[in-house]
């Protein structure tokens, strides 16, 4: 190199993975040493890079572009290489006085096959040292792309701080990612765009498989999903045709370990009853239904792993205390509310549905309230309700016209002095045979422990759980996490550059979500998909979630506001985290508040580092465009709501980011990874009800008195659907081997060059480890009965860390399954 710096070779290392090593069934291992076989195409001028200057322009204001340079030889002496990765040397001719500091690079692939580009690092850059480019992107043949593939350094820049020579490239890349809204998307593309849910039905195949469009109307509002551009069906121009392949932007499926693909494949097989255990169980010549509880138990552990619920006691699930405990420590722990008025009221339109006021009376409740009156209990915050009346009642006439038979339900619970909840009464309601305007026919059931009445009470609880299981799967799990987050992912990628600080903040919480959502549209929530077959509402399944979305409020999705809205907590500056739980031993809430506070503290440190004032928020053109598009398009059916953040202050950005991270990580973990541990035993969480409650004097009542187990099994989810559901829940509850958990990043410490955010993130990780120890100690406190219950199943769902597998713990960064 000359003294004046005009002649200089920049040495670099390119890390990538060949397509073949990313396929499950391919054993083309990358070389461990120089003598082993390397995919030869990598070494014959098939991959070219061009550096782009961040400090010198070409006369048009754009950063100068260097000479095309090809990969060099294989490098084997890098200890940080992960499995299946290959490193190659590359030497750029780069005259630093003329070209300045590299800030980006173009890459071209001249091979037919794509490869996965992990990173580029430049060594000994004059006056700069090492420069890192974190890529993690699929690179297809260059002829597939309209614009050249570009990557930026791992520096972080607000739009106003971006080096001027790179601004053109920053904006061009965003234009590429937005696309032009036309055409059918192809597998290699990276375009993010919006569409309504119009691809769930298959009217060309069968008129019975037609489904309404969700989104774009006040009748069936919905978050947007990723546009695929597939052709409309012949039968209905408003319905998009379906195919085995569902487009997502290519980098939304990293797939570099393939474990998430493996689980997705299992879902696809399950939808066709094609897994080995499904084939053997549903094609057996034996009786196709379960006759005894022992028949169900016989599935474990040979056909299915033993659910955690059963590992200590296989009958404790029937206990009333366990029934109530699962409302605050189960898989759907964020629905229960404080009873604010008595009798419970309905928000249903009385002109359409008549008077839906609850028929539960004080006389139903007070005999089991330890001498406390209803008025006293309401005043002392001791009465709670699991209300599945209004959500289900409008659908019942359609549901009960099918093979299924269901009720709208209300369950009243009493907070006892030992901190546990005791169910007092269950109300079951069906539509009036004379018409909806006459109001429902309702009956109230109270706890019984002996004889046929105990069996009636067990069935009453089952009808409640059927509704809770359906609400969980459609609302708590699908709508409030999966569907809600997808518009954020699309808006982020369309409006925030990869070097934007908020892009970098949110990126870990988007990983694999669009992939699993696309697969859900393919096999889970589609017409005659797994949910329609294994759950109650069949063809009107998704319409329930659209109805509930009408009342969705983003600002209430964060934990503190959710708890206050449901009346289970009150603001209290003297309490830790600023709110006081009215059910003190509420595992989901108490654990969640610790993690919420840690997330918010991390986000606050991060935002304040990059935005020195509220004015910086207002002046951030990319952030403002992101938020405007999210509200007006991504959640466009809610665009007129007054509760949206205006995104004018740092406080709003901190709260919005914390809520989004909470939804994608903790909220999803809390409603997802307990599905098999609780619901793998179908008796505990049935998903369908097939008979009405037996009436005294009827043959069904006599059958119940003679054999309560068989009657219970004939009432709940049939065997075939139970097996299907168990298979799916096992898949969904399983952590994959390449999971990234809260406090971890796939890029390690290279996601930014700013030391303050890196240290703040490391501190966040240490705080999560500390919280996990606190939660372990809580579970060792036997005075906190709701943490383990009659089934002796400690509440570990919000332990931040986990191993691979079915662990009943662990908070992944994102909705990855």
CSV table of N, CA, C and O in Angstrom, one decimal, residues 542-650:
chain,number,residue,atom,x,y,z
A,542,UNK,N,-63.8,-18.0,11.8
A,542,UNK,CA,-63.0,-16.8,11.7
A,542,UNK,C,-63.9,-15.5,11.9
A,542,UNK,O,-63.5,-14.5,12.2
A,543,UNK,N,-65.2,-15.7,11.6
A,543,UNK,CA,-66.1,-14.6,11.8
A,543,UNK,C,-66.2,-14.1,13.2
A,543,UNK,O,-66.4,-12.9,13.5
A,544,UNK,N,-66.1,-15.1,14.2
A,544,UNK,CA,-66.0,-14.7,15.6
A,544,UNK,C,-64.9,-13.8,15.8
A,544,UNK,O,-65.0,-12.8,16.6
A,545,UNK,N,-63.7,-14.1,15.3
A,545,UNK,CA,-62.5,-13.3,15.6
A,545,UNK,C,-62.7,-11.9,14.9
A,545,UNK,O,-62.2,-10.9,15.5
A,546,UNK,N,-63.4,-11.8,13.8
A,546,UNK,CA,-63.7,-10.5,13.2
A,546,UNK,C,-64.6,-9.7,14.1
A,546,UNK,O,-64.4,-8.4,14.2
A,547,UNK,N,-65.6,-10.3,14.7
A,547,UNK,CA,-66.5,-9.6,15.6
A,547,UNK,C,-65.7,-9.1,16.8
A,547,UNK,O,-66.0,-8.0,17.3
A,548,UNK,N,-64.8,-9.9,17.4
A,548,UNK,CA,-64.1,-9.5,18.5
A,548,UNK,C,-63.1,-8.4,18.2
A,548,UNK,O,-62.8,-7.5,19.0
A,549,UNK,N,-62.6,-8.4,17.0
A,549,UNK,CA,-61.6,-7.4,16.5
A,549,UNK,C,-62.2,-6.0,16.6
A,549,UNK,O,-61.5,-5.0,16.7
A,550,UNK,N,-63.6,-5.9,16.4
A,550,UNK,CA,-64.2,-4.6,16.5
A,550,UNK,C,-63.9,-3.9,17.8
A,550,UNK,O,-64.0,-2.6,17.8
A,551,UNK,N,-63.7,-4.6,18.8
A,551,UNK,CA,-63.4,-4.0,20.2
A,551,UNK,C,-61.9,-4.0,20.5
A,551,UNK,O,-61.6,-3.7,21.6
A,552,UNK,N,-61.1,-4.4,19.6
A,552,UNK,CA,-59.6,-4.4,19.8
A,552,UNK,C,-59.1,-3.0,20.0
A,552,UNK,O,-59.4,-2.1,19.2
A,553,UNK,N,-58.3,-2.8,21.0
A,553,UNK,CA,-57.6,-1.5,21.2
A,553,UNK,C,-56.2,-1.7,21.5
A,553,UNK,O,-55.8,-2.4,22.5
A,554,UNK,N,-55.3,-1.2,20.6
A,554,UNK,CA,-53.9,-1.5,20.7
A,554,UNK,C,-53.3,-1.1,22.0
A,554,UNK,O,-52.5,-1.8,22.6
A,555,UNK,N,-53.7,0.1,22.5
A,555,UNK,CA,-53.1,0.7,23.7
A,555,UNK,C,-53.5,-0.1,24.9
A,555,UNK,O,-52.9,0.0,26.0
A,556,UNK,N,-54.5,-1.1,24.8
A,556,UNK,CA,-54.9,-1.9,26.0
A,556,UNK,C,-54.2,-3.3,25.9
A,556,UNK,O,-54.5,-4.1,26.7
A,557,UNK,N,-53.4,-3.5,24.9
A,557,UNK,CA,-52.8,-4.8,24.8
A,557,UNK,C,-51.6,-5.0,25.7
A,557,UNK,O,-51.1,-6.2,25.9
A,558,UNK,N,-51.0,-3.9,26.2
A,558,UNK,CA,-49.9,-4.1,27.1
A,558,UNK,C,-50.4,-4.6,28.5
A,558,UNK,O,-51.6,-4.3,28.8
A,559,UNK,N,-49.6,-5.3,29.2
A,559,UNK,CA,-50.2,-6.0,30.4
A,559,UNK,C,-50.8,-5.0,31.5
A,559,UNK,O,-51.9,-5.3,31.9
A,560,UNK,N,-50.1,-3.9,31.9
A,560,UNK,CA,-50.8,-3.1,32.9
A,560,UNK,C,-52.1,-2.6,32.5
A,560,UNK,O,-53.1,-2.7,33.3
A,561,UNK,N,-52.3,-2.1,31.3
A,561,UNK,CA,-53.6,-1.6,30.9
A,561,UNK,C,-54.6,-2.7,30.7
A,561,UNK,O,-55.8,-2.5,31.0
A,562,UNK,N,-54.2,-3.9,30.3
A,562,UNK,CA,-55.1,-5.0,30.2
A,562,UNK,C,-55.6,-5.4,31.6
A,562,UNK,O,-56.8,-5.6,31.7
A,563,UNK,N,-54.7,-5.5,32.5
A,563,UNK,CA,-55.2,-5.9,33.9
A,563,UNK,C,-56.2,-4.9,34.5
A,563,UNK,O,-57.2,-5.2,35.1
A,564,UNK,N,-55.9,-3.6,34.3
A,564,UNK,CA,-56.7,-2.5,34.8
A,564,UNK,C,-58.1,-2.6,34.1
A,564,UNK,O,-59.1,-2.4,34.7
A,565,UNK,N,-58.1,-2.7,32.8
A,565,UNK,CA,-59.3,-2.8,32.0
A,565,UNK,C,-60.2,-3.9,32.5
A,565,UNK,O,-61.4,-3.8,32.6
A,566,UNK,N,-59.6,-5.1,32.7
A,566,UNK,CA,-60.4,-6.2,33.2
A,566,UNK,C,-60.8,-6.1,34.7
A,566,UNK,O,-61.5,-7.0,35.2
A,567,UNK,N,-60.3,-5.1,35.3
A,567,UNK,CA,-60.7,-4.9,36.7
A,567,UNK,C,-60.0,-5.8,37.7
A,567,UNK,O,-60.3,-5.8,38.9
A,568,UNK,N,-58.9,-6.5,37.3
A,568,UNK,CA,-58.2,-7.4,38.2
A,568,UNK,C,-57.0,-6.7,38.8
A,568,UNK,O,-56.3,-7.4,39.6
A,569,UNK,N,-56.8,-5.5,38.5
A,569,UNK,CA,-55.8,-4.7,39.1
A,569,UNK,C,-56.2,-3.2,39.2
A,569,UNK,O,-57.1,-2.8,38.4
A,570,UNK,N,-55.6,-2.5,40.1
A,570,UNK,CA,-55.9,-1.0,40.2
A,570,UNK,C,-54.6,-0.3,40.2
A,570,UNK,O,-53.5,-0.8,40.6
A,571,UNK,N,-54.6,0.9,39.7
A,571,UNK,CA,-53.4,1.8,39.8
A,571,UNK,C,-53.0,2.0,41.2
A,571,UNK,O,-53.9,2.4,42.0
A,572,UNK,N,-51.8,1.9,41.6
A,572,UNK,CA,-51.3,2.1,42.9
A,572,UNK,C,-49.8,2.5,42.9
A,572,UNK,O,-49.0,1.6,42.8
A,573,UNK,N,-49.5,3.8,43.0
A,573,UNK,CA,-48.1,4.2,42.9
A,573,UNK,C,-47.2,3.6,44.0
A,573,UNK,O,-46.0,3.5,43.8
A,574,UNK,N,-47.9,3.2,45.1
A,574,UNK,CA,-47.0,2.6,46.2
A,574,UNK,C,-46.7,1.1,45.9
A,574,UNK,O,-45.8,0.6,46.5
A,575,UNK,N,-47.3,0.5,44.9
A,575,UNK,CA,-47.0,-0.9,44.6
A,575,UNK,C,-45.9,-1.0,43.6
A,575,UNK,O,-45.7,-0.1,42.8
A,576,UNK,N,-45.3,-2.1,43.6
A,576,UNK,CA,-44.2,-2.4,42.6
A,576,UNK,C,-44.9,-2.3,41.2
A,576,UNK,O,-46.0,-2.8,41.0
A,577,UNK,N,-44.3,-1.7,40.2
A,577,UNK,CA,-44.8,-1.6,38.9
A,577,UNK,C,-46.0,-0.6,38.8
A,577,UNK,O,-46.6,-0.5,37.7
A,578,UNK,N,-46.4,0.0,39.9
A,578,UNK,CA,-47.4,1.0,39.8
A,578,UNK,C,-48.8,0.5,39.8
A,578,UNK,O,-49.8,1.3,39.7
A,579,UNK,N,-49.0,-0.8,39.9
A,579,UNK,CA,-50.4,-1.3,40.0
A,579,UNK,C,-50.4,-2.4,41.0
A,579,UNK,O,-49.4,-3.1,41.3
A,580,UNK,N,-51.6,-2.6,41.6
A,580,UNK,CA,-51.8,-3.7,42.6
A,580,UNK,C,-52.8,-4.7,42.1
A,580,UNK,O,-53.9,-4.3,41.7
A,581,UNK,N,-52.4,-6.0,42.2
A,581,UNK,CA,-53.3,-7.0,41.7
A,581,UNK,C,-54.3,-7.3,42.8
A,581,UNK,O,-54.0,-7.4,44.0
A,582,UNK,N,-55.6,-7.4,42.4
A,582,UNK,CA,-56.7,-7.7,43.3
A,582,UNK,C,-56.7,-9.2,43.6
A,582,UNK,O,-57.2,-9.6,44.7
A,583,UNK,N,-56.3,-10.0,42.7
A,583,UNK,CA,-56.0,-11.4,43.0
A,583,UNK,C,-54.5,-11.5,43.1
A,583,UNK,O,-53.8,-11.6,42.2
A,584,UNK,N,-54.1,-11.5,44.4
A,584,UNK,CA,-52.6,-11.3,44.6
A,584,UNK,C,-51.8,-12.5,44.0
A,584,UNK,O,-50.8,-12.3,43.4
A,585,UNK,N,-52.3,-13.7,44.2
A,585,UNK,CA,-51.6,-14.9,43.6
A,585,UNK,C,-52.2,-15.2,42.2
A,585,UNK,O,-53.0,-16.1,42.1
A,586,UNK,N,-51.8,-14.3,41.3
A,586,UNK,CA,-52.3,-14.4,39.9
A,586,UNK,C,-51.0,-14.7,39.1
A,586,UNK,O,-50.4,-13.7,38.6
A,587,UNK,N,-50.6,-15.9,38.9
A,587,UNK,CA,-49.3,-16.2,38.3
A,587,UNK,C,-49.0,-15.5,37.0
A,587,UNK,O,-47.9,-14.9,36.8
A,588,UNK,N,-49.9,-15.6,36.0
A,588,UNK,CA,-49.7,-14.9,34.7
A,588,UNK,C,-49.4,-13.4,34.9
A,588,UNK,O,-48.5,-12.8,34.4
A,589,UNK,N,-50.2,-12.8,35.8
A,589,UNK,CA,-50.1,-11.3,35.9
A,589,UNK,C,-48.9,-10.9,36.7
A,589,UNK,O,-48.2,-10.0,36.3
A,590,UNK,N,-48.6,-11.6,37.8
A,590,UNK,CA,-47.5,-11.2,38.7
A,590,UNK,C,-46.2,-11.5,38.0
A,590,UNK,O,-45.2,-10.7,38.0
A,591,UNK,N,-46.1,-12.6,37.3
A,591,UNK,CA,-44.8,-12.9,36.5
A,591,UNK,C,-44.7,-12.0,35.3
A,591,UNK,O,-43.6,-11.4,35.1
A,592,UNK,N,-45.8,-11.8,34.7
A,592,UNK,CA,-45.8,-10.9,33.5
A,592,UNK,C,-45.4,-9.5,33.8
A,592,UNK,O,-44.7,-8.8,33.0
A,593,UNK,N,-45.8,-9.0,35.0
A,593,UNK,CA,-45.5,-7.6,35.3
A,593,UNK,C,-44.0,-7.4,35.5
A,593,UNK,O,-43.5,-6.3,35.1
A,594,UNK,N,-43.3,-8.4,36.0
A,594,UNK,CA,-41.9,-8.3,36.1
A,594,UNK,C,-41.2,-8.2,34.8
A,594,UNK,O,-40.3,-7.4,34.6
A,595,UNK,N,-41.7,-9.0,33.8
A,595,UNK,CA,-41.1,-9.0,32.5
A,595,UNK,C,-41.5,-7.8,31.7
A,595,UNK,O,-40.6,-7.2,31.0
A,596,UNK,N,-42.7,-7.3,31.9
A,596,UNK,CA,-43.1,-6.1,31.2
A,596,UNK,C,-42.2,-4.9,31.7
A,596,UNK,O,-41.8,-4.1,30.8
A,597,UNK,N,-42.0,-4.8,32.9
A,597,UNK,CA,-41.1,-3.7,33.4
A,597,UNK,C,-39.7,-3.8,32.9
A,597,UNK,O,-39.1,-2.8,32.5
A,598,UNK,N,-39.2,-5.0,32.7
A,598,UNK,CA,-37.8,-5.2,32.2
A,598,UNK,C,-37.8,-4.8,30.7
A,598,UNK,O,-36.9,-4.1,30.3
A,599,UNK,N,-38.8,-5.2,29.9
A,599,UNK,CA,-38.9,-4.8,28.5
A,599,UNK,C,-39.0,-3.3,28.4
A,599,UNK,O,-38.3,-2.7,27.6
A,600,UNK,N,-39.9,-2.7,29.2
A,600,UNK,CA,-40.1,-1.2,29.1
A,600,UNK,C,-38.8,-0.5,29.4
A,600,UNK,O,-38.5,0.5,28.8
A,601,UNK,N,-38.1,-0.9,30.5
A,601,UNK,CA,-36.9,-0.3,30.9
A,601,UNK,C,-35.8,-0.3,29.8
A,601,UNK,O,-35.2,0.7,29.5
A,602,UNK,N,-35.7,-1.5,29.1
A,602,UNK,CA,-34.8,-1.7,28.0
A,602,UNK,C,-35.2,-0.7,26.8
A,602,UNK,O,-34.3,0.0,26.3
A,603,UNK,N,-36.5,-0.7,26.5
A,603,UNK,CA,-36.9,0.1,25.3
A,603,UNK,C,-36.7,1.6,25.6
A,603,UNK,O,-36.3,2.3,24.8
A,604,UNK,N,-37.0,2.0,26.9
A,604,UNK,CA,-36.8,3.4,27.2
A,604,UNK,C,-35.3,3.8,27.1
A,604,UNK,O,-35.0,4.9,26.5
A,605,UNK,N,-34.4,3.0,27.6
A,605,UNK,CA,-33.0,3.3,27.4
A,605,UNK,C,-32.6,3.4,25.9
A,605,UNK,O,-31.8,4.3,25.5
A,606,UNK,N,-33.1,2.5,25.2
A,606,UNK,CA,-32.8,2.5,23.7
A,606,UNK,C,-33.3,3.7,23.0
A,606,UNK,O,-32.6,4.4,22.3
A,607,UNK,N,-34.6,4.0,23.2
A,607,UNK,CA,-35.3,5.1,22.5
A,607,UNK,C,-34.6,6.5,22.9
A,607,UNK,O,-34.3,7.3,22.0
A,608,UNK,N,-34.4,6.6,24.2
A,608,UNK,CA,-33.8,7.9,24.6
A,608,UNK,C,-32.4,8.1,24.1
A,608,UNK,O,-31.9,9.2,23.9
A,609,UNK,N,-31.7,7.0,23.8
A,609,UNK,CA,-30.3,7.1,23.3
A,609,UNK,C,-30.4,7.7,21.8
A,609,UNK,O,-29.6,8.6,21.5
A,610,UNK,N,-31.3,7.3,21.0
A,610,UNK,CA,-31.4,7.7,19.6
A,610,UNK,C,-32.2,9.0,19.4
A,610,UNK,O,-32.0,9.7,18.4
A,611,UNK,N,-33.2,9.2,20.3
A,611,UNK,CA,-34.0,10.4,20.2
A,611,UNK,C,-33.8,11.3,21.4
A,611,UNK,O,-34.3,10.9,22.5
A,612,UNK,N,-33.2,12.4,21.2
A,612,UNK,CA,-32.8,13.2,22.3
A,612,UNK,C,-34.0,14.1,22.8
A,612,UNK,O,-33.9,14.7,23.9
A,613,UNK,N,-35.0,14.2,22.0
A,613,UNK,CA,-36.2,15.0,22.4
A,613,UNK,C,-37.4,14.5,21.6
A,613,UNK,O,-37.3,13.8,20.7
A,614,UNK,N,-38.6,15.0,22.0
A,614,UNK,CA,-39.8,14.7,21.3
A,614,UNK,C,-39.7,15.2,19.9
A,614,UNK,O,-40.3,14.6,19.0
A,615,UNK,N,-39.0,16.3,19.7
A,615,UNK,CA,-38.9,16.9,18.3
A,615,UNK,C,-38.3,15.9,17.4
A,615,UNK,O,-38.6,15.9,16.2
A,616,UNK,N,-37.4,15.1,17.9
A,616,UNK,CA,-36.7,14.1,17.0
A,616,UNK,C,-37.7,13.1,16.5
A,616,UNK,O,-37.6,12.5,15.4
A,617,UNK,N,-38.7,12.8,17.3
A,617,UNK,CA,-39.8,11.8,16.9
A,617,UNK,C,-40.6,12.4,15.8
A,617,UNK,O,-40.8,11.7,14.8
A,618,UNK,N,-41.0,13.6,15.9
A,618,UNK,CA,-41.8,14.3,14.9
A,618,UNK,C,-41.0,14.4,13.6
A,618,UNK,O,-41.6,14.3,12.5
A,619,UNK,N,-39.7,14.7,13.7
A,619,UNK,CA,-38.9,14.9,12.5
A,619,UNK,C,-38.4,13.7,11.8
A,619,UNK,O,-37.8,13.8,10.7
A,620,UNK,N,-38.7,12.5,12.4
A,620,UNK,CA,-38.2,11.3,11.8
A,620,UNK,C,-39.2,10.9,10.7
A,620,UNK,O,-40.3,10.3,11.0
A,621,UNK,N,-38.8,11.1,9.5
A,621,UNK,CA,-39.8,10.9,8.4
A,621,UNK,C,-40.1,9.4,8.2
A,621,UNK,O,-41.3,9.1,7.9
A,622,UNK,N,-39.2,8.5,8.4
A,622,UNK,CA,-39.5,7.1,8.3
A,622,UNK,C,-40.4,6.6,9.4
A,622,UNK,O,-41.3,5.9,9.1
A,623,UNK,N,-40.1,7.0,10.6
A,623,UNK,CA,-41.0,6.6,11.7
A,623,UNK,C,-42.4,7.1,11.5
A,623,UNK,O,-43.4,6.4,11.7
A,624,UNK,N,-42.6,8.4,11.1
A,624,UNK,CA,-43.9,8.9,10.9
A,624,UNK,C,-44.6,8.2,9.7
A,624,UNK,O,-45.8,7.9,9.8
A,625,UNK,N,-43.9,7.9,8.7
A,625,UNK,CA,-44.5,7.1,7.6
A,625,UNK,C,-44.9,5.7,8.0
A,625,UNK,O,-46.0,5.2,7.6
A,626,UNK,N,-44.1,5.1,8.8
A,626,UNK,CA,-44.4,3.8,9.3
A,626,UNK,C,-45.7,3.8,10.1
A,626,UNK,O,-46.6,3.0,9.9
A,627,UNK,N,-45.8,4.7,11.1
A,627,UNK,CA,-46.9,4.7,12.0
A,627,UNK,C,-48.2,5.1,11.2
A,627,UNK,O,-49.3,4.5,11.4
A,628,UNK,N,-48.1,6.1,10.3
A,628,UNK,CA,-49.3,6.5,9.5
A,628,UNK,C,-49.8,5.3,8.7
A,628,UNK,O,-51.0,5.0,8.6
A,629,UNK,N,-48.9,4.6,8.0
A,629,UNK,CA,-49.3,3.4,7.2
A,629,UNK,C,-49.8,2.3,8.0
A,629,UNK,O,-50.8,1.6,7.6
A,630,UNK,N,-49.2,2.0,9.2
A,630,UNK,CA,-49.7,1.0,10.1
A,630,UNK,C,-51.2,1.2,10.4
A,630,UNK,O,-52.0,0.3,10.4
A,631,UNK,N,-51.4,2.5,10.9
A,631,UNK,CA,-52.8,2.8,11.3
A,631,UNK,C,-53.8,2.9,10.2
A,631,UNK,O,-54.9,2.3,10.2
A,632,UNK,N,-53.4,3.5,9.1
A,632,UNK,CA,-54.3,3.8,8.0
A,632,UNK,C,-54.5,2.6,7.0
A,632,UNK,O,-55.5,2.5,6.3
A,633,UNK,N,-53.5,1.7,7.0
A,633,UNK,CA,-53.6,0.6,6.0
A,633,UNK,C,-53.5,-0.8,6.8
A,633,UNK,O,-54.4,-1.6,6.7
A,634,UNK,N,-52.4,-1.0,7.5
A,634,UNK,CA,-52.2,-2.3,8.2
A,634,UNK,C,-53.3,-2.6,9.1
A,634,UNK,O,-53.8,-3.8,9.1
A,635,UNK,N,-53.8,-1.7,9.9
A,635,UNK,CA,-55.0,-1.9,10.8
A,635,UNK,C,-56.0,-0.9,10.3
A,635,UNK,O,-56.7,-0.2,11.1
A,636,UNK,N,-56.2,-0.8,9.0
A,636,UNK,CA,-57.0,0.2,8.3
A,636,UNK,C,-58.5,0.3,8.8
A,636,UNK,O,-59.1,1.3,8.7
A,637,UNK,N,-59.0,-0.9,9.1
A,637,UNK,CA,-60.4,-0.9,9.6
A,637,UNK,C,-60.6,-0.2,10.9
A,637,UNK,O,-61.7,0.0,11.3
A,638,UNK,N,-59.5,0.1,11.6
A,638,UNK,CA,-59.5,0.8,12.9
A,638,UNK,C,-58.9,2.2,12.7
A,638,UNK,O,-58.6,2.8,13.8
A,639,UNK,N,-58.7,2.7,11.5
A,639,UNK,CA,-58.0,3.9,11.4
A,639,UNK,C,-58.7,5.1,12.0
A,639,UNK,O,-58.0,6.1,12.3
A,640,UNK,N,-60.0,5.1,12.2
A,640,UNK,CA,-60.7,6.2,12.7
A,640,UNK,C,-60.8,6.2,14.3
A,640,UNK,O,-61.3,7.1,14.9
A,641,UNK,N,-60.2,5.1,14.9
A,641,UNK,CA,-60.3,5.0,16.3
A,641,UNK,C,-59.4,6.2,16.9
A,641,UNK,O,-58.4,6.5,16.4
A,642,UNK,N,-59.9,6.7,18.0
A,642,UNK,CA,-59.3,7.9,18.7
A,642,UNK,C,-58.2,7.4,19.6
A,642,UNK,O,-57.4,8.3,20.1
A,643,UNK,N,-58.1,6.1,19.9
A,643,UNK,CA,-57.1,5.7,20.9
A,643,UNK,C,-55.7,5.5,20.4
A,643,UNK,O,-54.8,5.2,21.1
A,644,UNK,N,-55.5,5.5,19.0
A,644,UNK,CA,-54.2,5.3,18.5
A,644,UNK,C,-53.2,6.4,19.0
A,644,UNK,O,-53.5,7.5,19.2
A,645,UNK,N,-52.0,5.9,19.3
A,645,UNK,CA,-50.9,6.9,19.6
A,645,UNK,C,-50.7,7.9,18.4
A,645,UNK,O,-50.8,7.4,17.3
A,646,UNK,N,-50.5,9.1,18.7
A,646,UNK,CA,-50.3,10.1,17.7
A,646,UNK,C,-48.8,10.0,17.2
A,646,UNK,O,-48.5,10.6,16.1
A,647,UNK,N,-48.0,9.4,17.9
A,647,UNK,CA,-46.5,9.2,17.6
A,647,UNK,C,-45.8,10.6,17.5
A,647,UNK,O,-45.2,10.9,16.5
A,648,UNK,N,-46.0,11.4,18.5
A,648,UNK,CA,-45.4,12.7,18.6
A,648,UNK,C,-44.4,12.8,19.7
A,648,UNK,O,-43.7,13.8,19.8
A,649,UNK,N,-44.3,11.8,20.6
A,649,UNK,CA,-43.4,11.9,21.7
A,649,UNK,C,-42.6,10.7,21.9
A,649,UNK,O,-43.0,9.6,21.4
A,650,UNK,N,-41.5,10.8,22.7
A,650,UNK,CA,-40.7,9.6,23.0
A,650,UNK,C,-41.5,8.7,23.9
A,650,UNK,O,-41.4,7.4,23.7
